XYZ file of C-alpha atoms in Angstrom:
246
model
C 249.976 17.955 141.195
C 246.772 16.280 141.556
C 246.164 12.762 140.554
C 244.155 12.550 137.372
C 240.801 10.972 138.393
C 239.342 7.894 136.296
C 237.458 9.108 133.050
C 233.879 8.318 134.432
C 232.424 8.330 131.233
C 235.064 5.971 130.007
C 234.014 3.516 132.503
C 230.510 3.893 132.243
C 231.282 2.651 128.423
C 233.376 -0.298 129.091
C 231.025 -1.245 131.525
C 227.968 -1.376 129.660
C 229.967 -2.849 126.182
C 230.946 -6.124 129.318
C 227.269 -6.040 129.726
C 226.424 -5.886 126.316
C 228.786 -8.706 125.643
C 227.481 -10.425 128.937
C 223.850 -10.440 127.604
C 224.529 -11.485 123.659
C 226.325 -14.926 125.263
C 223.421 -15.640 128.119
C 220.603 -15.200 124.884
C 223.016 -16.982 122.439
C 224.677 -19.535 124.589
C 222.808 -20.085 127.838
C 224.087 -18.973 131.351
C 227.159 -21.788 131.314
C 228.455 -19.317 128.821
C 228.588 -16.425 130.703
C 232.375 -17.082 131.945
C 234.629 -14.363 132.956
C 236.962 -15.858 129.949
C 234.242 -15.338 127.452
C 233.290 -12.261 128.165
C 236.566 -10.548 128.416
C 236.935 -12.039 124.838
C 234.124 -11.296 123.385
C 234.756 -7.500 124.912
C 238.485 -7.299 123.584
C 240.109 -6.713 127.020
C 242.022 -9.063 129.599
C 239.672 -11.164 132.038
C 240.814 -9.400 134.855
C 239.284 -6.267 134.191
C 236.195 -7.251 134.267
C 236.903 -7.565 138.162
C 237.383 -4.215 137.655
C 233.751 -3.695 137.462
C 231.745 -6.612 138.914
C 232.590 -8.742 142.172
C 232.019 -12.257 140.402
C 230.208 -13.806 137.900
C 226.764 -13.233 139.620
C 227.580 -9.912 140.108
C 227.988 -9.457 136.468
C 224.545 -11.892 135.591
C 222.732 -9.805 137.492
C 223.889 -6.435 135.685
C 222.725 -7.988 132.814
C 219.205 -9.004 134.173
C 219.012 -5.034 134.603
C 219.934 -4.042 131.915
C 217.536 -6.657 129.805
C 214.865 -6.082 132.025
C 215.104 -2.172 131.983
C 214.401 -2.311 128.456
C 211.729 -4.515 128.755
C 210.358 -2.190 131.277
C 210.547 0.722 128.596
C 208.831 -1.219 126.197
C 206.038 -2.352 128.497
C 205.172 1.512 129.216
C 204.187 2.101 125.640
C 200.839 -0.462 126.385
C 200.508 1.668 129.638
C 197.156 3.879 130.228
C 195.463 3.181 127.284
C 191.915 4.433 129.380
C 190.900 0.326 129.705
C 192.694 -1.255 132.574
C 191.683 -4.691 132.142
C 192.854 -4.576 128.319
C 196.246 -3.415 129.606
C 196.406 -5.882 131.755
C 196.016 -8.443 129.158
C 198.388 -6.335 127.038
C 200.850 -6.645 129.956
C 200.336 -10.720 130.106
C 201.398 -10.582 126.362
C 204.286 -8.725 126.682
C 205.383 -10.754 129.791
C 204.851 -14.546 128.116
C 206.625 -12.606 124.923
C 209.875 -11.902 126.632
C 210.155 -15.150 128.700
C 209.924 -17.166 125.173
C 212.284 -14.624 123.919
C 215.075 -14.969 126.590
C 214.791 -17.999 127.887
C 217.852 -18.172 129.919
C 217.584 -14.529 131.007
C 213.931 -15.791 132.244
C 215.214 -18.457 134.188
C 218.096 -16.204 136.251
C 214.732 -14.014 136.912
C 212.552 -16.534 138.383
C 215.331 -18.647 140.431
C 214.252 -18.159 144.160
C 217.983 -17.533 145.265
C 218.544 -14.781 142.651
C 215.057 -13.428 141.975
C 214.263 -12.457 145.378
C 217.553 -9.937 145.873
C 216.988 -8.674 141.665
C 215.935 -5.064 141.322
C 215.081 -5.965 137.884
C 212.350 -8.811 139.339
C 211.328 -6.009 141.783
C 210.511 -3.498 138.927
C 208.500 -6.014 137.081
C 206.427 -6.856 140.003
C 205.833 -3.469 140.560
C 204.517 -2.625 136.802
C 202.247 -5.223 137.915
C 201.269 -3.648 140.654
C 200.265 -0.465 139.701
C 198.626 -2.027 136.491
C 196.287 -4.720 139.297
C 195.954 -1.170 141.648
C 194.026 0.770 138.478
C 191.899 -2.695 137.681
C 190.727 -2.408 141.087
C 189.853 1.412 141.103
C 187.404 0.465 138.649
C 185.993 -2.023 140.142
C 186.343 -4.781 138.329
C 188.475 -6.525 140.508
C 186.760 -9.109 142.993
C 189.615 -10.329 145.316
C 192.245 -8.190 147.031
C 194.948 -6.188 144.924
C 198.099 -8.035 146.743
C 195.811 -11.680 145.944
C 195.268 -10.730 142.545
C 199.153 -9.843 141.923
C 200.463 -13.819 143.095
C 197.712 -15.189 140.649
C 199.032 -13.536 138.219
C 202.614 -13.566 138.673
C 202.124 -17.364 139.201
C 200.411 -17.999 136.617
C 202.527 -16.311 134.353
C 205.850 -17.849 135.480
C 204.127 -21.176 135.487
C 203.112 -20.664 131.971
C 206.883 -19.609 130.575
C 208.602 -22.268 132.419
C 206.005 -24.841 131.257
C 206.487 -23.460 127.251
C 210.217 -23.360 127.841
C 210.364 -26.740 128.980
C 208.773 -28.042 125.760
C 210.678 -28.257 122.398
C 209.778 -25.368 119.903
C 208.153 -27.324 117.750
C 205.557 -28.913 120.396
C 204.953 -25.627 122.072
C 201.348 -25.293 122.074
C 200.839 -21.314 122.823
C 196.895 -21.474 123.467
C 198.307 -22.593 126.702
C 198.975 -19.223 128.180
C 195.593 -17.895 126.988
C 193.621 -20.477 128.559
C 196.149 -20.130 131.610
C 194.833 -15.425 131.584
C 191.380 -16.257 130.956
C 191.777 -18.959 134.064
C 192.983 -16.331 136.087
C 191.077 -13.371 135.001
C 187.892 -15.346 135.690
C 188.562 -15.758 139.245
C 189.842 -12.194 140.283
C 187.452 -10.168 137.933
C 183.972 -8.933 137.786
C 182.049 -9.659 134.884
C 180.846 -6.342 134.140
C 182.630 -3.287 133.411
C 181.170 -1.376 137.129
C 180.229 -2.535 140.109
C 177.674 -5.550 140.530
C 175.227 -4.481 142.845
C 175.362 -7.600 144.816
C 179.128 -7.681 145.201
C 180.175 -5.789 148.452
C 183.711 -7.427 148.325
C 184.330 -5.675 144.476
C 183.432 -2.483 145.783
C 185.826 -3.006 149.118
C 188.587 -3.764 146.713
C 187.404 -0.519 144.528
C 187.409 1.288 147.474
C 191.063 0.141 149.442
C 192.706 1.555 146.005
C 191.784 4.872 146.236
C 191.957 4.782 150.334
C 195.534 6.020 150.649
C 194.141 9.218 148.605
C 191.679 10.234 151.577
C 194.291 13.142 153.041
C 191.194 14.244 155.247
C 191.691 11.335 157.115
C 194.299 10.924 159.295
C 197.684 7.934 158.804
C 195.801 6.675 161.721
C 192.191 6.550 160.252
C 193.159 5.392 156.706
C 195.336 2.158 158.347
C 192.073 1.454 160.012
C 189.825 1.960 157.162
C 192.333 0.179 154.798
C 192.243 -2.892 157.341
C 188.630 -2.926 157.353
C 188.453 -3.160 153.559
C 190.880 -5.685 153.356
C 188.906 -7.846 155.319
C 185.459 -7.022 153.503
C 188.027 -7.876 150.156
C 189.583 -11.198 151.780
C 185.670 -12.631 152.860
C 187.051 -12.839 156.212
C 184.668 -13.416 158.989
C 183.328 -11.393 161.142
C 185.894 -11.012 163.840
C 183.405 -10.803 166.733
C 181.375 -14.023 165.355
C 184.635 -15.623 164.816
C 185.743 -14.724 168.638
C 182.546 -16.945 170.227
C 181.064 -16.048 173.567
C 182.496 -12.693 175.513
C-alpha cells in the first residue's frame, strides 16, 4: 500500500495561521517577541513544529514580511492608473509613509540592510515603484533618469518613516513627509505637465521609457540608443570633449 502523502492543503493552513500568529506579535509586541515559544503558543501547537515549516526564526520573520507586504501590495494597486502619473505617484508616497507608521517593527525588518536586500517583499515594493517612476517619465515630466529618480525617492521615503518612528507619537510632526515629496518632486520633475521646450534631458528621459518598445530596432540598436539617452538624461559630458586631444 502506498504511503498516504501529507494533506497539502492542511499545511498550507497551519502555515499561514504560524504566520498569522507570527505577524499579530511583531505589530503588537515588536520583533523580540517573535520567539519560536510564542508563536507556537499563540498558534496552539508544540514549538517544534513550527520547524516543521520555517528553518529559524528569520526564516519565519521573513514569511511574515511577505505576507504583510503582499497585502500592502494589493492595496497599493487600487491607486494604480488613475490616467495622472504624477498624482499616483504622490498617492503611492501616501500609502508608503501610511504603512511604515502603521507597522513600525514590520518597517524596520524591511529596511535593515542585512535582511532587506535578500526580501522578495522589499523587491516587490521597489518594483511598484518602478513601474509607477517608468510611466512619470513617459510623459515627460520627469527631468533626471528613471533609476535616479527611484533612490530619491526610496530614500527619501525611508528617511522620512524612520525619522517619524523615532519620535514619540505625540511629537510626530507629519508635515515632515510632505515637505520631505515636495523636496523631492521638485528636483526630479518638470514643472509643466509636457515637455519644456528647452529641456533636452526631460525629453531623453521621455524617450529611454518607451525605448525598449522600438521592436524595429534591433537588441543591438536599442542598447545603443538606450545608452545614448541615458547619458543625454544623466548631463554627462560629451565623451569625445571629455577624452581631450586624439
Amino acid at each position: 500500500m502506498a504511503e498516504a502523502r501529507p494533506d497539502s492543503a492542511g499545511r498550507h493552513r497551519t502555515r499561514a495561521n504560524i504566520v498569522e500568529c507570527a505577524a499579530r506579535l511583531l505589530r503588537e509586541q515588536g520583533a523580540s517577541a517573535v520567539t519560536t515559544r510564542a508563536v507556537a503558543q499563540a498558534a496552539g501547537m508544540q514549538a517544534p513544529t513550527i520547524y516543521r515549516f520555517f528553518e529559524d526564526k528569520d526564516a519565519l520573520l521573513d514569511a511574515v514580511a511577505e505576507h504583510v507586504f503582499a497585502t500592502y501590495v494589493a492595496g497599493k494597486s487600487f491607486a494604480e492608473d488613475s490616467g495622472d502619473p504624477v498624482a499616483d505617484l504622490r498617492a503611492g508616497w501616501d500609502t508608503h509613509i501610511g504603512f511604515g507608521l502603521a507597522n513600525a517593527a514590520l518597517f524596520g525588518l524591511l529596511v535593515a540592510p542585512g535582511r532587506g536586500a535578500r526580501s522578495p517583499a522589499a523587491a516587490a515594493g521597489l518594483e511598484v515603484l518602478r513601474g509607477r517612476v517608468h510611466r512619470v517619465a513617459a510623459t515627460g515630466r520627469l527631468r533626471v533618469p528613471e533609476r535616479r529618480a527611484v533612490e530619491l525617492i526610496h530614500a527619501a521615503g525611508t528617511g522620512a518613516v524612520l525619522t517619524l518612528l523615532a519620535t514619540p507619537p505625540e511629537h510626530r510632526d507629519l508635515d515632515l513627509a510632505d515637505a520631505m515629496y515636495e523636496a523631492v518632486t521638485r528636483s526630479i520633475l518638470t514643472d509643466v505637465p509636457t515637455l519644456p521646450a528647452d529641456s533636452a534631458a526631460a525629453a531623453a528621459v521621455a524617450f529611454r521609457a518607451v525605448t525598449p518598445k522600438l521592436t524595429v530596432l534591433t537588441g543591438a540598436e536599442r542598447a545603443l540608443l538606450s545608452e545614448w539617452l541615458d547619458r543625454v538624461g544623466d548631463g554627462s559630458t560629451d565623451p569625445d570633449a571629455a577624452a581631450g586631444p586624439g
